[in-house]
Amino acid sequence: MGLDDRKLEVLRAIVEDYVATQEPVGSKALVERHQLGVSPATVRNDMAVLEDEGYIRQPHTSAGRVPTDRGYRLFVDRLSRVKPLSPAERRAIERFLVGAVDLDDVVHRTVRLLAQLTRQVAVVQYPSLARSKVRHLELVPISTTRLMVVMIADTGRVEQRLVELPGPLPADDVTDLRRLVNEKLVGSPLSETPPLVQALVDESAPHLRPAMATLSSVLLETLVERHEERIALAGTANLTRGGLLDFQGSLRPILEALEEEVVLLKLIGEAEPSTTRVLIGDENEIDNLRAASVVSTGYGPGSTIVGGLGVLGPTRMDYPGTIATVRAVARYVGDLLAQN
Amino acid sequence: MGLDDRKLEVLRAIVEDYVATQEPVGSKALVERHQLGVSPATVRNDMAVLEDEGYIRQPHTSAGRVPTDRGYRLFVDRLSRVKPLSPAERRAIERFLVGAVDLDDVVHRTVRLLAQLTRQVAVVQYPSLARSKVRHLELVPISTTRLMVVMIADTGRVEQRLVELPGPLPADDVTDLRRLVNEKLVGSPLSETPPLVQALVDESAPHLRPAMATLSSVLLETLVERHEERIALAGTANLTRGGLLDFQGSLRPILEALEEEVVLLKLIGEAEPSTTRVLIGDENEIDNLRAASVVSTGYGPGSTIVGGLGVLGPTRMDYPGTIATVRAVARYVGDLLAQN
DNA sequence: TCTGGCACTCGACTGTAGCGAGTGCCAGTC
DNA sequence: GACTGGCACTCGCTACAGTCGAGTGCCAGA
């Protein structure tokens, strides 16, 4: 059980070399490339122990060693040194994010930036409605019996829904409705609106009640209950880097998983403040992604979290670098949102 | 040069068999599976002619024949019989599209439906702003110096932009601005708004002019000049069907191309009314897609076109079936938009 | 506890041989 | 003149044997 410092050092060296070369690494190559101060034979003994403990394995008898998921886990938890971003990366981030005019724009730029910097698949969740507050509700009459509801959230998200009214509604009534919903709802988090929305109907003047009932049910249904989460994705072409070695030969399951918004949300949407979550291979709950790793974190203005972002790549990935990049991007995006 | 009926029949048989089996087809198998009424030797002679003319080729000397891009082209233009949709497909389309609440929802459902029915990569362009008319413009004050402009188009698209005003603007002035822009712009196609927007500034009361100038420049820039086209994509996992045989072994170039919105727009955005465009392999202008074929068409309410949709797959695809599906889906979506 | 040495394993690569699908061509027939 | 049967030929595919070498496990000695 005892893994002394040198054995850990050997593991670190194996992970680093394997990530860099993508080839099983042998004892001889290891002592040549790292100053371990011992002979290959000694390293071999250490390797045998590491293999017994399940941190590395041999693809075949006459090959070098490869880290297991467990090995990567140990590496990430205890062995990786934080890799500071290069100034070039820093500049890239800044350059990429200035000039964004729009929430859409911010999210799009972010996801492309992440994909480009990490050279992996990037995923960015739009600010969650569940964590947004209502900034304004606008009612726009489309016809006498149709209303478009536009909700503007403090996170910058704008959602619209078409409401089919039970009957024609005069313009003055629309104004009244608008005033009422805004008075009641502006400033409150969407997650806390249901009772307020309910109260709205009860407190409305009788002639407004049918319209308000329809309106409130639409609000409840589409904005609160089934919270409409949105996701942006980029860099799928990066899956093809490293030939077919990663992902055991088939991109299929990965691509399938990436098509499911629900899956993506599960991956990156459950973010804790200021933590970076790393899921390695088997640790992943989604079967299709057992051959992949995910690095994700939350982002938001200041220390609040409004959404998640992250990247997905082969288990054989540069964890320290990826973690650093994901964190940095999340921080920049948070700052950007804070300015807004 | 002369391709008599039987030679065309042979070509048709080759295309159909190759699409079905994905294997080069030989003369013997051909006479067995199709009632050509002649011997393999005769078919071989015909094949030699077809090869001379560039419609088919041999992957290697001892293999059967495979259609060339030119062969597919001839097949599509002259040989393919229209394949009616199965009732199951018809039902699937209807079931998929009812209950869409939203333009976003419609587009999402459509693209998934297309991907599922054709088992290929599907692309749907959101209704183009350039082909939309302004239905309503809403100005929502966010703070005293910030305005959110929400434009609602007759195609269902809703776009918003944040406008940074040159100075504080009283609520009454906002109301005036709103009235002015709506009076002037509602009903006109976005492509024709620039002179109108220009006129707006000139005709405004002096105290509104600075705000109107900022507002109009934002409108011009973001809604008209750089027309924001949006695209939805689904079914990338289908690229992995048929192993690595399609796309000459690497998905890379395809995935890269699919990440570029500009490329996708070029593929499906230049639709002519009621035409289905088929681009086969080399005919494609985008280098990365030389190994793929694209079937696309326009859609819109009635006979007008507001956007394009289509699918992308290997040159070895079921053209008649794909064409039929793409057309049918486009028609259904058009009807759906017309109801709106 | 570490090291050098040695026998061993086994995947990767190479070369050879046989198989068989498929062809092109030719002489013969209707 | 068009079609057909027959036949020799091509060439990719598979199997198999042999070699090479990277890498290992183990052991005796420092």
Tab-separated table of N, CA and C in Angstrom, chain A residues 51-116:
chain	number	residue	atom	x	y	z
A	51	GLU	N	1.424	-0.910	-10.580
A	51	GLU	CA	0.463	-1.703	-11.345
A	51	GLU	C	-0.407	-2.536	-10.396
A	52	ASP	N	0.230	-3.109	-9.379
A	52	ASP	CA	-0.541	-3.865	-8.387
A	52	ASP	C	-1.628	-3.003	-7.759
A	53	GLU	N	-1.288	-1.753	-7.517
A	53	GLU	CA	-2.229	-0.861	-6.849
A	53	GLU	C	-3.276	-0.306	-7.821
A	54	GLY	N	-3.095	-0.604	-9.104
A	54	GLY	CA	-4.110	-0.200	-10.075
A	54	GLY	C	-3.943	1.202	-10.632
A	55	TYR	N	-2.756	1.759	-10.506
A	55	TYR	CA	-2.575	3.114	-11.028
A	55	TYR	C	-2.116	3.130	-12.482
A	56	ILE	N	-1.464	2.051	-12.867
A	56	ILE	CA	-1.030	1.963	-14.262
A	56	ILE	C	-1.293	0.544	-14.752
A	57	ARG	N	-1.210	0.382	-16.069
A	57	ARG	CA	-1.378	-0.968	-16.602
A	57	ARG	C	-0.583	-1.111	-17.892
A	58	GLN	N	-0.416	-2.367	-18.289
A	58	GLN	CA	0.291	-2.643	-19.524
A	58	GLN	C	-0.693	-3.031	-20.603
A	59	PRO	N	-0.701	-2.330	-21.722
A	59	PRO	CA	-1.589	-2.718	-22.832
A	59	PRO	C	-1.287	-4.148	-23.280
A	60	HIS	N	-0.010	-4.505	-23.396
A	60	HIS	CA	0.368	-5.897	-23.618
A	60	HIS	C	1.708	-6.135	-22.946
A	61	THR	N	2.010	-7.407	-22.826
A	61	THR	CA	3.176	-7.764	-22.015
A	61	THR	C	4.449	-7.047	-22.425
A	62	SER	N	4.658	-6.940	-23.721
A	62	SER	CA	5.937	-6.386	-24.139
A	62	SER	C	5.856	-4.888	-24.406
A	63	ALA	N	4.937	-4.225	-23.757
A	63	ALA	CA	4.814	-2.781	-23.976
A	63	ALA	C	5.088	-2.041	-22.675
A	64	GLY	N	5.197	-0.744	-22.774
A	64	GLY	CA	5.391	0.071	-21.583
A	64	GLY	C	4.094	0.212	-20.807
A	65	ARG	N	4.096	1.126	-19.843
A	65	ARG	CA	2.915	1.308	-19.004
A	65	ARG	C	2.098	2.514	-19.432
A	66	VAL	N	0.845	2.457	-19.085
A	66	VAL	CA	-0.114	3.503	-19.388
A	66	VAL	C	-0.886	3.786	-18.103
A	67	PRO	N	-1.195	5.031	-17.810
A	67	PRO	CA	-1.950	5.300	-16.578
A	67	PRO	C	-3.374	4.761	-16.693
A	68	THR	N	-3.924	4.317	-15.593
A	68	THR	CA	-5.345	3.966	-15.547
A	68	THR	C	-6.126	5.212	-15.120
A	69	ASP	N	-7.450	5.106	-15.156
A	69	ASP	CA	-8.272	6.211	-14.676
A	69	ASP	C	-7.887	6.552	-13.238
A	70	ARG	N	-7.667	5.498	-12.459
A	70	ARG	CA	-7.283	5.704	-11.070
A	70	ARG	C	-5.954	6.447	-10.961
A	71	GLY	N	-5.045	6.106	-11.879
A	71	GLY	CA	-3.756	6.787	-11.896
A	71	GLY	C	-3.909	8.268	-12.196
A	72	TYR	N	-4.731	8.563	-13.182
A	72	TYR	CA	-4.977	9.970	-13.499
A	72	TYR	C	-5.580	10.686	-12.299
A	73	ARG	N	-6.486	10.004	-11.638
A	73	ARG	CA	-7.147	10.600	-10.476
A	73	ARG	C	-6.119	10.990	-9.419
A	74	LEU	N	-5.233	10.058	-9.097
A	74	LEU	CA	-4.189	10.355	-8.115
A	74	LEU	C	-3.326	11.515	-8.591
A	75	PHE	N	-3.007	11.465	-9.867
A	75	PHE	CA	-2.198	12.529	-10.453
A	75	PHE	C	-2.865	13.888	-10.275
A	76	VAL	N	-4.126	13.944	-10.625
A	76	VAL	CA	-4.844	15.214	-10.536
A	76	VAL	C	-4.944	15.678	-9.086
A	77	ASP	N	-5.245	14.747	-8.194
A	77	ASP	CA	-5.461	15.129	-6.808
A	77	ASP	C	-4.183	15.530	-6.081
A	78	ARG	N	-3.105	14.818	-6.366
A	78	ARG	CA	-1.950	15.020	-5.502
A	78	ARG	C	-0.670	15.399	-6.216
A	79	LEU	N	-0.597	15.146	-7.507
A	79	LEU	CA	0.710	15.274	-8.133
A	79	LEU	C	0.855	16.439	-9.095
A	80	SER	N	-0.250	16.938	-9.596
A	80	SER	CA	-0.104	17.925	-10.653
A	80	SER	C	0.247	19.278	-10.068
A	81	ARG	N	1.167	19.912	-10.721
A	81	ARG	CA	1.521	21.278	-10.320
A	81	ARG	C	0.650	22.224	-11.122
A	82	VAL	N	0.236	23.264	-10.487
A	82	VAL	CA	-0.561	24.255	-11.206
A	82	VAL	C	0.283	24.856	-12.317
A	83	LYS	N	-0.305	24.897	-13.480
A	83	LYS	CA	0.430	25.409	-14.621
A	83	LYS	C	-0.082	26.808	-14.922
A	84	PRO	N	0.727	27.814	-14.701
A	84	PRO	CA	0.203	29.166	-14.952
A	84	PRO	C	-0.029	29.375	-16.440
A	85	LEU	N	-1.000	30.190	-16.771
A	85	LEU	CA	-1.264	30.478	-18.172
A	85	LEU	C	-0.116	31.257	-18.782
A	86	SER	N	0.140	31.000	-20.023
A	86	SER	CA	1.156	31.795	-20.704
A	86	SER	C	0.569	33.169	-21.000
A	87	PRO	N	1.445	34.168	-21.101
A	87	PRO	CA	0.951	35.506	-21.433
A	87	PRO	C	0.165	35.496	-22.736
A	88	ALA	N	0.606	34.660	-23.675
A	88	ALA	CA	-0.104	34.575	-24.950
A	88	ALA	C	-1.544	34.132	-24.731
A	89	GLU	N	-1.723	33.147	-23.852
A	89	GLU	CA	-3.068	32.673	-23.580
A	89	GLU	C	-3.901	33.772	-22.926
A	90	ARG	N	-3.280	34.429	-21.972
A	90	ARG	CA	-3.961	35.536	-21.308
A	90	ARG	C	-4.452	36.565	-22.319
A	91	ARG	N	-3.534	36.916	-23.205
A	91	ARG	CA	-3.896	37.906	-24.222
A	91	ARG	C	-5.023	37.392	-25.088
A	92	ALA	N	-4.914	36.115	-25.453
A	92	ALA	CA	-5.946	35.527	-26.313
A	92	ALA	C	-7.312	35.642	-25.658
A	93	ILE	N	-7.346	35.345	-24.372
A	93	ILE	CA	-8.625	35.418	-23.669
A	93	ILE	C	-9.178	36.828	-23.715
A	94	GLU	N	-8.344	37.775	-23.367
A	94	GLU	CA	-8.821	39.154	-23.347
A	94	GLU	C	-9.278	39.604	-24.726
A	95	ARG	N	-8.441	39.323	-25.707
A	95	ARG	CA	-8.760	39.761	-27.051
A	95	ARG	C	-10.087	39.159	-27.513
A	96	PHE	N	-10.281	37.902	-27.111
A	96	PHE	CA	-11.452	37.194	-27.604
A	96	PHE	C	-12.728	37.750	-27.014
A	97	LEU	N	-12.629	38.209	-25.784
A	97	LEU	CA	-13.876	38.528	-25.107
A	97	LEU	C	-14.257	39.999	-25.160
A	98	VAL	N	-13.299	40.868	-25.484
A	98	VAL	CA	-13.723	42.255	-25.613
A	98	VAL	C	-14.533	42.387	-26.883
A	99	GLY	N	-15.443	43.315	-26.875
A	99	GLY	CA	-16.210	43.558	-28.087
A	99	GLY	C	-17.422	42.669	-28.226
A	100	ALA	N	-17.695	41.877	-27.212
A	100	ALA	CA	-18.917	41.078	-27.271
A	100	ALA	C	-20.100	41.993	-26.990
A	101	VAL	N	-21.076	41.934	-27.871
A	101	VAL	CA	-22.164	42.904	-27.769
A	101	VAL	C	-23.381	42.359	-27.047
A	102	ASP	N	-23.405	41.085	-26.811
A	102	ASP	CA	-24.642	40.378	-26.626
A	102	ASP	C	-24.392	39.204	-25.695
A	103	LEU	N	-25.386	38.710	-25.019
A	103	LEU	CA	-25.146	37.501	-24.251
A	103	LEU	C	-24.818	36.344	-25.186
A	104	ASP	N	-25.595	36.233	-26.244
A	104	ASP	CA	-25.313	35.230	-27.259
A	104	ASP	C	-23.872	35.314	-27.720
A	105	ASP	N	-23.475	36.515	-27.981
A	105	ASP	CA	-22.138	36.769	-28.466
A	105	ASP	C	-21.101	36.329	-27.439
A	106	VAL	N	-21.320	36.695	-26.204
A	106	VAL	CA	-20.393	36.311	-25.137
A	106	VAL	C	-20.269	34.790	-25.070
A	107	VAL	N	-21.398	34.128	-25.062
A	107	VAL	CA	-21.367	32.671	-24.932
A	107	VAL	C	-20.678	32.033	-26.135
A	108	HIS	N	-21.013	32.513	-27.307
A	108	HIS	CA	-20.391	31.981	-28.511
A	108	HIS	C	-18.887	32.166	-28.505
A	109	ARG	N	-18.476	33.365	-28.184
A	109	ARG	CA	-17.043	33.625	-28.171
A	109	ARG	C	-16.359	32.768	-27.122
A	110	THR	N	-16.984	32.649	-25.980
A	110	THR	CA	-16.379	31.881	-24.906
A	110	THR	C	-16.173	30.430	-25.304
A	111	VAL	N	-17.193	29.852	-25.902
A	111	VAL	CA	-17.093	28.432	-26.186
A	111	VAL	C	-16.039	28.174	-27.261
A	112	ARG	N	-15.941	29.092	-28.201
A	112	ARG	CA	-14.912	28.923	-29.228
A	112	ARG	C	-13.526	29.119	-28.633
A	113	LEU	N	-13.429	30.103	-27.786
A	113	LEU	CA	-12.159	30.359	-27.125
A	113	LEU	C	-11.690	29.141	-26.342
A	114	LEU	N	-12.583	28.595	-25.562
A	114	LEU	CA	-12.245	27.424	-24.749
A	114	LEU	C	-11.789	26.266	-25.628
A	115	ALA	N	-12.520	26.041	-26.697
A	115	ALA	CA	-12.181	24.941	-27.593
A	115	ALA	C	-10.804	25.158	-28.200
A	116	GLN	N	-10.547	26.392	-28.539
A	116	GLN	CA	-9.290	26.703	-29.188
A	116	GLN	C	-8.107	26.578	-28.228
